[in-house]
Amino acid sequence: MSYSKKTNKFPEFLRSKCLFLLVVMVSCSPPEEPVKCSTKNSNCTITNSYGTFADRAVCRAGNVAFPTTEQELVSIVSAATEAKRKMKVVTRFSHSIPKLVCPDGQDGLLISTKYLNHVLKVDAEAMAMTVESGVTLRQLINDAAKAGLALPYAPYWWGLTIGGLIGTGAHGSSLWGKGGSVHDYVMDMRIVSPAGPKEGYAKVRVLNERDKDLDAAKVSLGVLGVISQVTFKLQPLFKRSVTYVTKNDTDLGDEAMTFGKLHEFADIFWYPSQRKAVYRIDDRVSSNASGNGLYDFTPFRPILSLALALLRSTEETQESLRDADGKCLSAKLVTSTLRTAAYGLTNNGIKILLIAGIIFTGYPVIGFHDRLQSSGTCLDSIDDSLITACAWDPRIKGEFFHQTTFSIGLSVAKSFIEDVQKLVALEPKALCGLDLYNGILMRYVKASSAYLGKQEDAIDFDITYYRSKDPMAPRLYQDILEEIEQMALFKYGALPHWGKNRNLAFDGVIKKYKNGGEFLKVKNMYDPSELFSSEWTDQILGLRNGITTMKEGCALEGLCICSQDIHCAPSKGYLCRPGKTFQNARVCTRVKIRN
Ligand SMILES: Cc1cc2nc3c(=O)[nH]c(=O)nc-3n(C[C@H](O)[C@H](O)[C@H](O)COP(=O)(O)OP(=O)(O)OC[C@H]3O[C@@H](n4cnc5c(N)ncnc54)[C@H](O)[C@@H]3O)c2cc1C
Ligand SMILES: *[C@@H]1O[C@H](CO)[C@@H](O)[C@H](O)[C@H]1NC(C)=O
Ligand SMILES: *[C@@H]1O[C@H](CO)[C@@H](O)[C@H](O)[C@H]1NC(C)=O
Ligand SMILES: *[C@@H]1O[C@H](CO)[C@@H](O)[C@H](O)[C@H]1NC(C)=O
């Protein structure tokens, strides 16, 4: 079990459950390992926590190594460098959707950070904390809190590792301070990269805030080497007060511009087809304010597999019958349930399954930051029989989705929002499907000095929607979703989240980064033989063509933007057409066939 005795209260809980379950001959099983090997640690396949990469690539590696110390890590990188082997870092859960983790070929080396999971130093005086890169966000938050410290902004899901989340530029939501991205709170970093024979084929580079290289290493997509340790600048632990307010979305464009400046932890759930937006009014309060609130976000809780299967079957049926009304009905059910359950907030942390709404005594919810900033109790799912699981666990019939996630400069975000509203006016039911995944999550991020970080203050839009198990199956209102995706990327120059999205979002992406060239220089210096690079990382960094592939049905899963009908699904009536409001878009539209 990766959580140390001191880390938090869950191990006790887990241990007793596991013991109990052992008696009935079931063992304790959190999500599956992303790496599976046919012989001990060799001849491996690698996947992500959803069991499927954006383009459904099947990835293989020669073997996997599990260093437990930086010293072991150095000797592993050294041996592989001498042997000129391709390498990639794999984390305990592997949450990224693009195939960043895949080494080229069949016999690359995977270096797992599963056991590089120690908190090394917590300095309450200096308000700094040093962790190994495989430490999860959950561990970091808990250990910091024990020392009276806090990471001010973080992703909302605590199953991510430090190496993975900074490597892909992950963030929470804030325009305050240095903004919502975790990598902007990095003070020092130790990174192990290849070296020549004179240096023993590997070296540890120690970077601090005075090194320009740190701006490359912060969001480095795994191509500079293995991040071994990271030191964060923290703050004294504080309390927050959270209130959700639901309004119609008529003035969302204007509101979104100012809301993030008014509230430190502001974010917005937007349900465009319901014409509603839920504003999170969330600020620091005095630490003597009373309250011991807890945010255990409902969609990240363990969910009954039977319920997940039912929801998925319903959605599959709605998709196959093109039942837009059914989806809009489901959407209302989902969002009103979440709202009643206060999205998983409780005033005192007392959780009662299924009746969370009843014990919720109302807003505001006040509590310590560490109990509100992030969650993910489904990682503690306790049974091999998978009675409960994370909603997207590939071992059960559950959620399967695309995630289109991008940030749009604050100055033009209003115009983007209004463009989406125009589409909804044309096709009112088109975006009901998003609400089954709690709508569009809008979060604030700030310009970063990281070369591959945000280029300007922006709103990040997180859009999750149905993905068919069949890659050749078109989806309901596919055209509208594709138009929004292309409008964001091309009309508004949006930056895709490095750890999410479909392949097309990364076509030409490096041109959107003014210091992309600086990043490549550092990459050349750290790893001149490109052992940590792959075809995919070369493609997203603009060093190689071929991000999109034109073939039958390629637009259905975002492998291309259609230019001919065959890229859609002509036999099912989906043809390649211009967008409805963004004429430059090319989308798969269902053309009504007259009989
Ligand atoms: C339920 C859920 C909620 C999420 N919520 C948010 C959110 O609120 N905000 C947000 O921004 N994102 C969010 N994400 C996306 C997430 O931030 C990214 O997918 C994240 O990068 C994954 O982290 P990971 O530890 O799983 O890394 P992986 O996906 O395993 O790795 C990502 C990349 O980093 C590399 N890497 C990992 N560790 C190291 C290391 N030590 N040294 C060098 N390279 C390394 C890997 O090789 C890979 O290339 C969420 C994802 C999920 C599944
Ligand atoms: C490697 O694993 C695959 C299955 O993943 C198997 O078919 C193959 O025989 C294995 N090869 C060796 C050399 O073990
Ligand atoms: C939206 O709410 C505002 C008040 O906040 C109101 O003036 C307006 O009429 C509402 N619009 C719709 C379409 O209901
Ligand atoms: C908290 O303390 C401040 C002074 O530090 C005081 O003004 C305020 O009333 C206190 N609030 C509560 C809720 O006790």
CSV table of N, CA, C and O in Angstrom, one decimal, residues 489-542:
chain,number,residue,atom,x,y,z
A,489,LEU,N,-9.6,25.8,-30.8
A,489,LEU,CA,-8.2,25.6,-31.2
A,489,LEU,C,-7.8,26.6,-32.3
A,489,LEU,O,-6.7,27.1,-32.2
A,490,PHE,N,-8.6,26.8,-33.2
A,490,PHE,CA,-8.2,27.6,-34.4
A,490,PHE,C,-8.7,29.0,-34.4
A,490,PHE,O,-7.9,29.9,-34.7
A,491,LYS,N,-9.9,29.2,-34.0
A,491,LYS,CA,-10.4,30.6,-34.0
A,491,LYS,C,-9.9,31.4,-32.8
A,491,LYS,O,-9.5,32.5,-32.9
A,492,TYR,N,-9.8,30.7,-31.7
A,492,TYR,CA,-9.3,31.4,-30.5
A,492,TYR,C,-7.9,31.0,-30.0
A,492,TYR,O,-7.5,31.4,-28.9
A,493,GLY,N,-7.2,30.2,-30.8
A,493,GLY,CA,-5.9,29.8,-30.5
A,493,GLY,C,-5.7,29.1,-29.1
A,493,GLY,O,-4.7,29.3,-28.4
A,494,ALA,N,-6.7,28.3,-28.8
A,494,ALA,CA,-6.6,27.7,-27.4
A,494,ALA,C,-5.4,26.8,-27.3
A,494,ALA,O,-5.0,26.2,-28.3
A,495,LEU,N,-5.0,26.6,-26.0
A,495,LEU,CA,-3.9,25.7,-25.7
A,495,LEU,C,-4.5,24.4,-25.1
A,495,LEU,O,-5.2,24.5,-24.1
A,496,PRO,N,-4.3,23.3,-25.8
A,496,PRO,CA,-4.8,22.0,-25.2
A,496,PRO,C,-4.0,21.6,-23.9
A,496,PRO,O,-2.8,21.8,-23.9
A,497,HIS,N,-4.8,21.0,-23.0
A,497,HIS,CA,-4.1,20.4,-21.8
A,497,HIS,C,-3.2,19.3,-22.3
A,497,HIS,O,-3.7,18.4,-23.1
A,498,TRP,N,-2.0,19.2,-21.9
A,498,TRP,CA,-1.0,18.2,-22.4
A,498,TRP,C,-1.4,16.8,-22.0
A,498,TRP,O,-1.0,15.8,-22.6
A,499,GLY,N,-2.2,16.7,-20.9
A,499,GLY,CA,-2.5,15.3,-20.4
A,499,GLY,C,-3.9,14.9,-20.8
A,499,GLY,O,-4.3,13.8,-20.3
A,500,LYS,N,-4.6,15.6,-21.6
A,500,LYS,CA,-5.9,15.2,-22.0
A,500,LYS,C,-6.0,15.4,-23.6
A,500,LYS,O,-5.0,15.6,-24.2
A,501,ASN,N,-7.2,15.4,-24.1
A,501,ASN,CA,-7.5,15.7,-25.5
A,501,ASN,C,-7.3,14.6,-26.5
A,501,ASN,O,-6.7,13.6,-26.2
A,502,ARG,N,-7.9,14.8,-27.7
A,502,ARG,CA,-7.8,13.9,-28.8
A,502,ARG,C,-6.6,14.4,-29.6
A,502,ARG,O,-6.2,15.5,-29.6
A,503,ASN,N,-6.1,13.5,-30.4
A,503,ASN,CA,-4.9,13.8,-31.2
A,503,ASN,C,-4.9,15.1,-31.9
A,503,ASN,O,-3.9,15.9,-31.9
A,504,LEU,N,-6.0,15.4,-32.6
A,504,LEU,CA,-6.0,16.6,-33.5
A,504,LEU,C,-5.7,17.9,-32.8
A,504,LEU,O,-5.2,18.8,-33.4
A,505,ALA,N,-6.0,17.9,-31.5
A,505,ALA,CA,-5.8,19.2,-30.7
A,505,ALA,C,-4.3,19.6,-30.7
A,505,ALA,O,-4.0,20.7,-30.4
A,506,PHE,N,-3.4,18.6,-30.9
A,506,PHE,CA,-2.0,18.9,-30.8
A,506,PHE,C,-1.3,19.2,-32.1
A,506,PHE,O,-0.1,19.4,-32.2
A,507,ASP,N,-2.1,19.2,-33.2
A,507,ASP,CA,-1.6,19.5,-34.5
A,507,ASP,C,-1.0,21.0,-34.5
A,507,ASP,O,-1.8,21.9,-34.4
A,508,GLY,N,0.3,21.1,-34.7
A,508,GLY,CA,0.9,22.5,-34.8
A,508,GLY,C,0.9,23.2,-33.4
A,508,GLY,O,1.2,24.4,-33.4
A,509,VAL,N,0.7,22.5,-32.3
A,509,VAL,CA,0.5,23.2,-31.0
A,509,VAL,C,1.8,23.9,-30.6
A,509,VAL,O,1.7,25.0,-30.0
A,510,ILE,N,2.9,23.4,-31.0
A,510,ILE,CA,4.1,24.1,-30.5
A,510,ILE,C,4.3,25.5,-30.9
A,510,ILE,O,4.9,26.3,-30.3
A,511,LYS,N,3.7,25.8,-32.1
A,511,LYS,CA,3.7,27.2,-32.6
A,511,LYS,C,3.0,28.2,-31.7
A,511,LYS,O,3.2,29.4,-31.8
A,512,LYS,N,2.2,27.7,-30.8
A,512,LYS,CA,1.4,28.6,-29.9
A,512,LYS,C,2.3,29.0,-28.7
A,512,LYS,O,1.8,29.7,-27.9
A,513,TYR,N,3.5,28.4,-28.6
A,513,TYR,CA,4.3,28.7,-27.4
A,513,TYR,C,5.5,29.5,-27.8
A,513,TYR,O,6.3,29.1,-28.6
A,514,LYS,N,5.6,30.8,-27.3
A,514,LYS,CA,6.6,31.7,-27.7
A,514,LYS,C,8.0,31.1,-27.4
A,514,LYS,O,9.0,31.5,-28.1
A,515,ASN,N,8.1,30.3,-26.3
A,515,ASN,CA,9.4,29.8,-26.0
A,515,ASN,C,9.6,28.3,-26.3
A,515,ASN,O,10.4,27.6,-25.7
A,516,GLY,N,8.8,27.9,-27.3
A,516,GLY,CA,8.9,26.5,-27.8
A,516,GLY,C,10.3,26.2,-28.2
A,516,GLY,O,10.9,25.1,-27.9
A,517,GLY,N,11.0,27.1,-28.9
A,517,GLY,CA,12.3,26.9,-29.3
A,517,GLY,C,13.3,26.8,-28.2
A,517,GLY,O,14.2,25.9,-28.2
A,518,GLU,N,13.1,27.6,-27.1
A,518,GLU,CA,14.0,27.4,-25.9
A,518,GLU,C,13.8,26.1,-25.3
A,518,GLU,O,14.8,25.4,-24.9
A,519,PHE,N,12.6,25.6,-25.3
A,519,PHE,CA,12.3,24.3,-24.7
A,519,PHE,C,13.1,23.2,-25.5
A,519,PHE,O,13.8,22.4,-24.9
A,520,LEU,N,13.1,23.3,-26.8
A,520,LEU,CA,13.8,22.3,-27.6
A,520,LEU,C,15.3,22.4,-27.4
A,520,LEU,O,16.0,21.3,-27.4
A,521,LYS,N,15.8,23.6,-27.2
A,521,LYS,CA,17.3,23.7,-26.9
A,521,LYS,C,17.6,22.9,-25.6
A,521,LYS,O,18.6,22.2,-25.6
A,522,VAL,N,16.8,23.1,-24.6
A,522,VAL,CA,17.1,22.4,-23.4
A,522,VAL,C,17.0,20.9,-23.5
A,522,VAL,O,17.8,20.1,-23.0
A,523,LYS,N,16.0,20.5,-24.3
A,523,LYS,CA,15.8,19.1,-24.6
A,523,LYS,C,17.0,18.5,-25.3
A,523,LYS,O,17.5,17.4,-24.9
A,524,ASN,N,17.6,19.2,-26.2
A,524,ASN,CA,18.8,18.8,-26.9
A,524,ASN,C,20.0,18.7,-26.0
A,524,ASN,O,20.8,17.8,-26.2
A,525,MET,N,20.0,19.6,-25.1
A,525,MET,CA,21.2,19.6,-24.2
A,525,MET,C,21.1,18.4,-23.2
A,525,MET,O,22.0,17.7,-22.9
A,526,TYR,N,19.8,18.2,-22.7
A,526,TYR,CA,19.7,17.2,-21.6
A,526,TYR,C,19.7,15.8,-22.2
A,526,TYR,O,20.1,14.8,-21.5
A,527,ASP,N,19.1,15.6,-23.4
A,527,ASP,CA,18.9,14.3,-23.9
A,527,ASP,C,19.2,14.3,-25.4
A,527,ASP,O,18.3,14.1,-26.2
A,528,PRO,N,20.5,14.5,-25.8
A,528,PRO,CA,20.8,14.7,-27.2
A,528,PRO,C,20.5,13.4,-28.0
A,528,PRO,O,20.2,13.6,-29.2
A,529,SER,N,20.5,12.3,-27.4
A,529,SER,CA,20.2,11.1,-28.2
A,529,SER,C,18.7,10.8,-28.3
A,529,SER,O,18.3,9.7,-28.8
A,530,GLU,N,17.9,11.6,-27.6
A,530,GLU,CA,16.5,11.5,-27.7
A,530,GLU,C,16.0,10.2,-27.1
A,530,GLU,O,15.0,9.6,-27.7
A,531,LEU,N,16.6,9.7,-26.1
A,531,LEU,CA,16.2,8.5,-25.5
A,531,LEU,C,14.9,8.6,-24.8
A,531,LEU,O,14.1,7.6,-24.7
A,532,PHE,N,14.5,9.8,-24.3
A,532,PHE,CA,13.3,10.0,-23.6
A,532,PHE,C,12.2,10.5,-24.6
A,532,PHE,O,11.1,10.9,-24.1
A,533,SER,N,12.5,10.6,-25.8
A,533,SER,CA,11.5,11.1,-26.8
A,533,SER,C,10.9,9.9,-27.5
A,533,SER,O,11.4,8.8,-27.5
A,534,SER,N,9.7,10.1,-28.1
A,534,SER,CA,9.1,9.1,-28.9
A,534,SER,C,8.5,9.7,-30.1
A,534,SER,O,8.6,11.0,-30.3
A,535,GLU,N,8.0,9.0,-31.0
A,535,GLU,CA,7.3,9.5,-32.2
A,535,GLU,C,6.3,10.5,-31.8
A,535,GLU,O,6.2,11.6,-32.3
A,536,TRP,N,5.5,10.2,-30.8
A,536,TRP,CA,4.4,11.1,-30.3
A,536,TRP,C,4.9,12.4,-29.8
A,536,TRP,O,4.5,13.5,-30.1
A,537,THR,N,5.9,12.3,-28.9
A,537,THR,CA,6.5,13.6,-28.4
A,537,THR,C,7.1,14.4,-29.5
A,537,THR,O,7.1,15.6,-29.5
A,538,ASP,N,7.8,13.8,-30.4
A,538,ASP,CA,8.4,14.5,-31.5
A,538,ASP,C,7.3,15.2,-32.3
A,538,ASP,O,7.4,16.3,-32.8
A,539,GLN,N,6.1,14.5,-32.5
A,539,GLN,CA,5.0,15.1,-33.2
A,539,GLN,C,4.4,16.3,-32.5
A,539,GLN,O,4.3,17.4,-33.1
A,540,ILE,N,4.2,16.2,-31.2
A,540,ILE,CA,3.6,17.4,-30.5
A,540,ILE,C,4.6,18.5,-30.4
A,540,ILE,O,4.2,19.7,-30.3
A,541,LEU,N,5.9,18.2,-30.4
A,541,LEU,CA,6.9,19.2,-30.3
A,541,LEU,C,7.2,19.8,-31.7
A,541,LEU,O,8.2,20.6,-31.8
A,542,GLY,N,6.5,19.3,-32.7
A,542,GLY,CA,6.7,19.9,-34.1
A,542,GLY,C,8.0,19.4,-34.8
A,542,GLY,O,8.5,20.0,-35.7
